CSV table of N, CA and C in Angstrom, one decimal:
chain,number,residue,atom,x,y,z
A,1,UNK,N,119.7,136.1,91.5
A,1,UNK,CA,120.5,135.6,92.5
A,1,UNK,C,119.9,134.2,93.2
A,2,UNK,N,120.8,133.4,93.2
A,2,UNK,CA,120.6,132.1,93.7
A,2,UNK,C,120.5,132.1,95.4
A,3,UNK,N,119.3,131.6,95.8
A,3,UNK,CA,119.1,131.9,97.3
A,3,UNK,C,119.8,130.7,98.0
A,4,UNK,N,120.0,129.5,97.4
A,4,UNK,CA,120.6,128.5,98.2
A,4,UNK,C,121.8,128.1,97.5
A,5,UNK,N,123.0,127.8,98.1
A,5,UNK,CA,124.2,127.2,97.4
A,5,UNK,C,124.7,126.0,98.2
A,6,UNK,N,125.4,125.3,97.7
A,6,UNK,CA,126.1,124.2,98.2
A,6,UNK,C,127.5,124.7,98.9
A,7,UNK,N,127.8,124.0,99.9
A,7,UNK,CA,129.2,124.6,100.5
A,7,UNK,C,130.4,124.6,99.4
A,8,UNK,N,130.5,123.6,98.5
A,8,UNK,CA,131.5,123.8,97.7
A,8,UNK,C,131.2,125.1,96.7
A,9,UNK,N,130.2,125.4,96.4
A,9,UNK,CA,129.9,126.6,95.6
A,9,UNK,C,130.2,127.7,96.4
A,10,UNK,N,129.9,127.7,97.6
A,10,UNK,CA,130.2,129.0,98.6
A,10,UNK,C,131.8,129.1,98.6
A,11,UNK,N,132.4,127.9,99.0
A,11,UNK,CA,133.9,128.1,99.0
A,11,UNK,C,134.6,128.7,97.8
A,12,UNK,N,133.9,128.2,96.5
A,12,UNK,CA,134.4,128.6,95.3
A,12,UNK,C,134.3,130.2,95.1
A,13,UNK,N,133.1,130.7,95.7
A,13,UNK,CA,132.9,132.1,95.9
A,13,UNK,C,134.0,133.0,96.6
A,14,UNK,N,134.3,132.3,97.9
A,14,UNK,CA,135.2,132.8,98.8
A,14,UNK,C,136.6,132.8,98.1
A,15,UNK,N,137.0,131.8,97.5
A,15,UNK,CA,138.4,131.6,96.7
A,15,UNK,C,138.3,132.6,95.7
A,16,UNK,N,137.1,132.9,95.1
A,16,UNK,CA,137.2,134.0,93.9
A,16,UNK,C,137.5,135.3,94.5
A,17,UNK,N,136.8,135.7,95.5
A,17,UNK,CA,136.9,136.9,96.2
A,17,UNK,C,138.4,137.0,96.8
A,18,UNK,N,138.9,135.8,97.4
A,18,UNK,CA,140.3,135.8,98.0
A,18,UNK,C,141.1,136.4,96.9
A,19,UNK,N,141.1,135.7,95.7
A,19,UNK,CA,142.0,136.0,94.5
A,19,UNK,C,142.0,137.5,94.0
A,20,UNK,N,140.7,138.1,94.0
A,20,UNK,CA,140.5,139.3,93.8
A,20,UNK,C,141.2,140.2,95.0
A,21,UNK,N,141.0,140.0,96.1
A,21,UNK,CA,141.7,140.7,97.2
A,21,UNK,C,143.2,140.7,97.0
A,22,UNK,N,143.8,139.5,96.8
A,22,UNK,CA,145.2,139.5,96.6
A,22,UNK,C,145.6,140.4,95.5
A,23,UNK,N,145.0,140.4,94.4
A,23,UNK,CA,145.4,141.1,93.1
A,23,UNK,C,145.2,142.6,93.6
A,24,UNK,N,144.0,142.9,94.2
A,24,UNK,CA,143.6,144.3,94.4
A,24,UNK,C,144.7,145.1,95.3
A,25,UNK,N,145.0,144.3,96.3
A,25,UNK,CA,145.8,144.7,97.3
A,25,UNK,C,147.3,144.3,97.3
A,26,UNK,N,147.7,143.9,96.1
A,26,UNK,CA,149.2,143.5,95.9
A,26,UNK,C,149.6,142.6,97.1
A,27,UNK,N,148.8,141.6,97.5
A,27,UNK,CA,149.2,140.8,98.7
A,27,UNK,C,150.5,139.9,98.2
A,28,UNK,N,150.6,139.6,97.0
A,28,UNK,CA,151.7,138.7,96.7
A,28,UNK,C,152.9,139.5,95.9
A,29,UNK,N,152.8,140.8,96.3
A,29,UNK,CA,154.0,141.5,95.7
A,29,UNK,C,155.5,141.5,96.4
A,30,UNK,N,155.4,141.0,97.6
A,30,UNK,CA,156.5,140.9,98.3
A,30,UNK,C,156.9,142.2,99.2
A,31,UNK,N,156.0,143.3,99.0
A,31,UNK,CA,156.3,144.5,99.6
A,31,UNK,C,155.6,144.4,101.0
A,32,UNK,N,155.0,143.6,101.5
A,32,UNK,CA,154.2,143.6,102.7
A,32,UNK,C,152.9,144.2,102.7
A,33,UNK,N,152.6,144.7,101.6
A,33,UNK,CA,151.2,145.3,101.5
A,33,UNK,C,150.2,144.1,101.7
A,34,UNK,N,149.1,144.3,102.3
A,34,UNK,CA,148.1,143.1,102.4
A,34,UNK,C,148.3,142.5,103.7
A,35,UNK,N,149.5,142.7,104.3
A,35,UNK,CA,149.7,142.3,105.8
A,35,UNK,C,149.0,143.1,106.6
A,36,UNK,N,148.2,142.5,107.6
A,36,UNK,CA,147.5,143.3,108.7
A,36,UNK,C,147.5,142.6,110.0
A,37,UNK,N,147.3,143.4,111.0
A,37,UNK,CA,147.0,142.8,112.5
A,37,UNK,C,145.7,142.1,112.5
A,38,UNK,N,145.3,141.3,113.5
A,38,UNK,CA,144.1,140.8,113.7
A,38,UNK,C,143.0,142.0,113.8
A,39,UNK,N,143.4,143.1,114.6
A,39,UNK,CA,142.8,144.3,114.8
A,39,UNK,C,142.3,144.8,113.6
A,40,UNK,N,143.1,145.0,112.6
A,40,UNK,CA,142.9,145.6,111.3
A,40,UNK,C,141.9,144.7,110.6
A,41,UNK,N,142.2,143.4,110.7
A,41,UNK,CA,141.1,142.6,109.9
A,41,UNK,C,139.9,142.7,110.4
A,42,UNK,N,139.7,142.7,111.7
A,42,UNK,CA,138.3,142.9,112.2
A,42,UNK,C,137.8,144.4,111.9
A,43,UNK,N,138.6,145.3,111.9
A,43,UNK,CA,138.1,146.5,111.4
A,43,UNK,C,137.6,146.7,110.0
A,44,UNK,N,138.2,145.9,109.0
A,44,UNK,CA,137.6,145.9,107.7
A,44,UNK,C,136.5,145.0,107.9
A,45,UNK,N,136.4,143.8,108.5
A,45,UNK,CA,135.1,143.2,108.7
A,45,UNK,C,133.8,143.8,109.3
A,46,UNK,N,134.2,144.8,110.1
A,46,UNK,CA,133.3,145.7,110.9
A,46,UNK,C,132.7,146.7,109.8
A,47,UNK,N,133.5,147.2,109.1
A,47,UNK,CA,133.2,148.2,108.1
A,47,UNK,C,132.2,147.6,107.0
A,48,UNK,N,132.6,146.4,106.4
A,48,UNK,CA,131.6,145.7,105.6
A,48,UNK,C,130.3,145.5,106.2
A,49,UNK,N,130.4,144.9,107.5
A,49,UNK,CA,129.2,144.5,108.2
A,49,UNK,C,128.4,145.8,108.5
A,50,UNK,N,128.9,146.9,108.6
A,50,UNK,CA,128.2,148.2,108.8
A,50,UNK,C,127.5,148.7,107.6
A,51,UNK,N,128.3,148.5,106.4
A,51,UNK,CA,127.9,148.8,105.1
A,51,UNK,C,126.5,147.9,104.9
A,52,UNK,N,126.6,146.7,105.0
A,52,UNK,CA,125.5,145.7,104.7
A,52,UNK,C,124.2,146.2,105.6
A,53,UNK,N,124.5,146.4,106.9
A,53,UNK,CA,123.2,146.8,107.8
A,53,UNK,C,122.8,148.1,107.4
A,54,UNK,N,123.6,149.2,106.9
A,54,UNK,CA,123.2,150.4,106.4
A,54,UNK,C,122.2,150.1,105.1
A,55,UNK,N,122.7,149.3,104.2
A,55,UNK,CA,121.9,148.9,103.0
A,55,UNK,C,120.5,148.5,103.4
A,56,UNK,N,120.5,147.7,104.4
A,56,UNK,CA,119.2,146.9,104.9
A,56,UNK,C,118.3,148.0,105.5
A,57,UNK,N,118.9,149.0,106.0
A,57,UNK,CA,117.9,149.9,106.8
A,57,UNK,C,117.4,150.9,105.7
A,58,UNK,N,117.9,151.1,104.6
A,58,UNK,CA,117.6,152.1,103.6
A,58,UNK,C,117.0,151.6,102.3
A,59,UNK,N,117.0,150.4,102.2
A,59,UNK,CA,116.5,149.8,101.0
A,59,UNK,C,115.5,148.6,101.2
A,60,UNK,N,114.4,148.4,100.6
A,60,UNK,CA,113.7,147.1,100.7
A,60,UNK,C,114.4,146.0,100.6
A,61,UNK,N,113.9,144.8,101.1
A,61,UNK,CA,114.8,143.7,101.0
A,61,UNK,C,115.1,143.3,99.5
A,62,UNK,N,114.1,143.5,98.7
A,62,UNK,CA,114.4,143.1,97.2
A,62,UNK,C,115.6,143.8,96.6
A,63,UNK,N,115.9,144.8,97.3
A,63,UNK,CA,116.9,145.6,96.5
A,63,UNK,C,118.3,145.4,97.4
A,64,UNK,N,118.0,145.3,98.7
A,64,UNK,CA,119.3,145.2,99.7
A,64,UNK,C,119.9,143.9,99.7
A,65,UNK,N,119.0,142.7,99.4
A,65,UNK,CA,119.6,141.4,99.6
A,65,UNK,C,121.0,141.2,98.9
A,66,UNK,N,120.9,141.6,97.5
A,66,UNK,CA,122.2,141.2,96.7
A,66,UNK,C,123.4,141.9,97.3
A,67,UNK,N,123.3,143.3,97.6
A,67,UNK,CA,124.3,144.0,98.0
A,67,UNK,C,124.7,143.5,99.4
A,68,UNK,N,123.8,143.1,100.4
A,68,UNK,CA,124.2,142.6,101.6
A,68,UNK,C,125.0,141.3,101.4
A,69,UNK,N,124.7,140.5,100.4
A,69,UNK,CA,125.4,139.2,100.2
A,69,UNK,C,126.6,139.5,99.4
A,70,UNK,N,126.9,140.5,98.8
A,70,UNK,CA,128.0,141.0,98.1
A,70,UNK,C,129.0,141.2,99.5
A,71,UNK,N,128.6,142.0,100.4
A,71,UNK,CA,129.2,142.2,101.6
A,71,UNK,C,129.6,140.9,102.4
A,72,UNK,N,128.4,140.0,102.5
A,72,UNK,CA,128.9,138.9,103.2
A,72,UNK,C,130.0,138.1,102.5
A,73,UNK,N,130.0,138.0,101.2
A,73,UNK,CA,131.1,137.3,100.4
A,73,UNK,C,132.5,137.9,100.8
A,74,UNK,N,132.4,139.2,100.8
A,74,UNK,CA,133.8,140.0,101.2
A,74,UNK,C,134.2,139.7,102.7
A,75,UNK,N,133.3,139.6,103.6
A,75,UNK,CA,133.5,139.4,105.0
A,75,UNK,C,134.2,138.0,105.1
A,76,UNK,N,133.5,137.0,104.5
A,76,UNK,CA,133.9,135.7,104.5
A,76,UNK,C,135.4,135.6,104.1
A,77,UNK,N,135.8,136.2,102.9
A,77,UNK,CA,136.9,136.2,102.4
A,77,UNK,C,138.0,137.0,103.2
A,78,UNK,N,137.6,138.1,103.8
A,78,UNK,CA,138.5,138.9,104.6
A,78,UNK,C,138.8,138.0,105.9
A,79,UNK,N,137.9,137.2,106.5
A,79,UNK,CA,138.0,136.5,107.7
A,79,UNK,C,139.1,135.2,107.4
A,80,UNK,N,138.9,134.6,106.0
A,80,UNK,CA,139.9,133.7,105.4
A,80,UNK,C,141.3,134.3,105.5
A,81,UNK,N,141.4,135.5,104.8
A,81,UNK,CA,142.6,136.2,104.6
A,81,UNK,C,143.3,136.3,106.1
A,82,UNK,N,142.6,136.7,107.0
A,82,UNK,CA,143.1,136.7,108.4
A,82,UNK,C,143.6,135.6,108.9
A,83,UNK,N,142.9,134.5,108.8
A,83,UNK,CA,143.5,133.2,109.2
A,83,UNK,C,144.6,132.8,108.4
A,84,UNK,N,144.7,133.1,107.2
A,84,UNK,CA,145.9,132.7,106.3
A,84,UNK,C,147.0,133.4,106.9
A,85,UNK,N,147.0,134.6,107.3
A,85,UNK,CA,148.1,135.4,108.0
A,85,UNK,C,148.5,135.1,109.3
A,86,UNK,N,147.5,134.8,110.1
A,86,UNK,CA,147.6,134.6,111.5
A,86,UNK,C,147.3,133.3,112.1
A,87,UNK,N,146.7,132.3,111.3
A,87,UNK,CA,146.3,131.0,111.8
A,87,UNK,C,145.1,131.3,112.7
A,88,UNK,N,144.5,130.1,113.4
A,88,UNK,CA,143.5,130.1,114.1
A,88,UNK,C,143.3,129.0,114.9
A,89,UNK,N,143.0,128.9,116.3
A,89,UNK,CA,143.0,127.5,116.8
A,89,UNK,C,141.8,126.8,116.3
A,90,UNK,N,142.1,125.4,116.3
A,90,UNK,CA,141.2,124.5,115.9
A,90,UNK,C,140.0,124.4,117.1
A,91,UNK,N,138.7,124.1,116.5
A,91,UNK,CA,137.6,123.9,117.4
A,91,UNK,C,138.0,122.7,118.4
A,92,UNK,N,137.9,122.9,119.7
A,92,UNK,CA,138.0,121.8,120.6
A,92,UNK,C,136.7,121.0,120.7
A,93,UNK,N,136.8,119.8,120.5
A,93,UNK,CA,135.6,119.0,120.4
A,93,UNK,C,135.1,118.8,121.9
């Protein structure tokens, strides 16, 4: 596993995860599946955060790191999906 990545490489991974999520959860089916409130998005993010923390407390870093970073990729993509649906305020300078 590559321990450092460029920002474009990271965004490419997030885009791939978003495509997977859309396919997995029928987000583009027109049925409304995949639409969630901010509260629900935060619950999904918390669940993956808890999973990553659990792995880190049960396994040595050499085993846990890859699983934790899988969760990190999913968390990043979930946050993107939430902002796609609900927008987000720009950072004020």
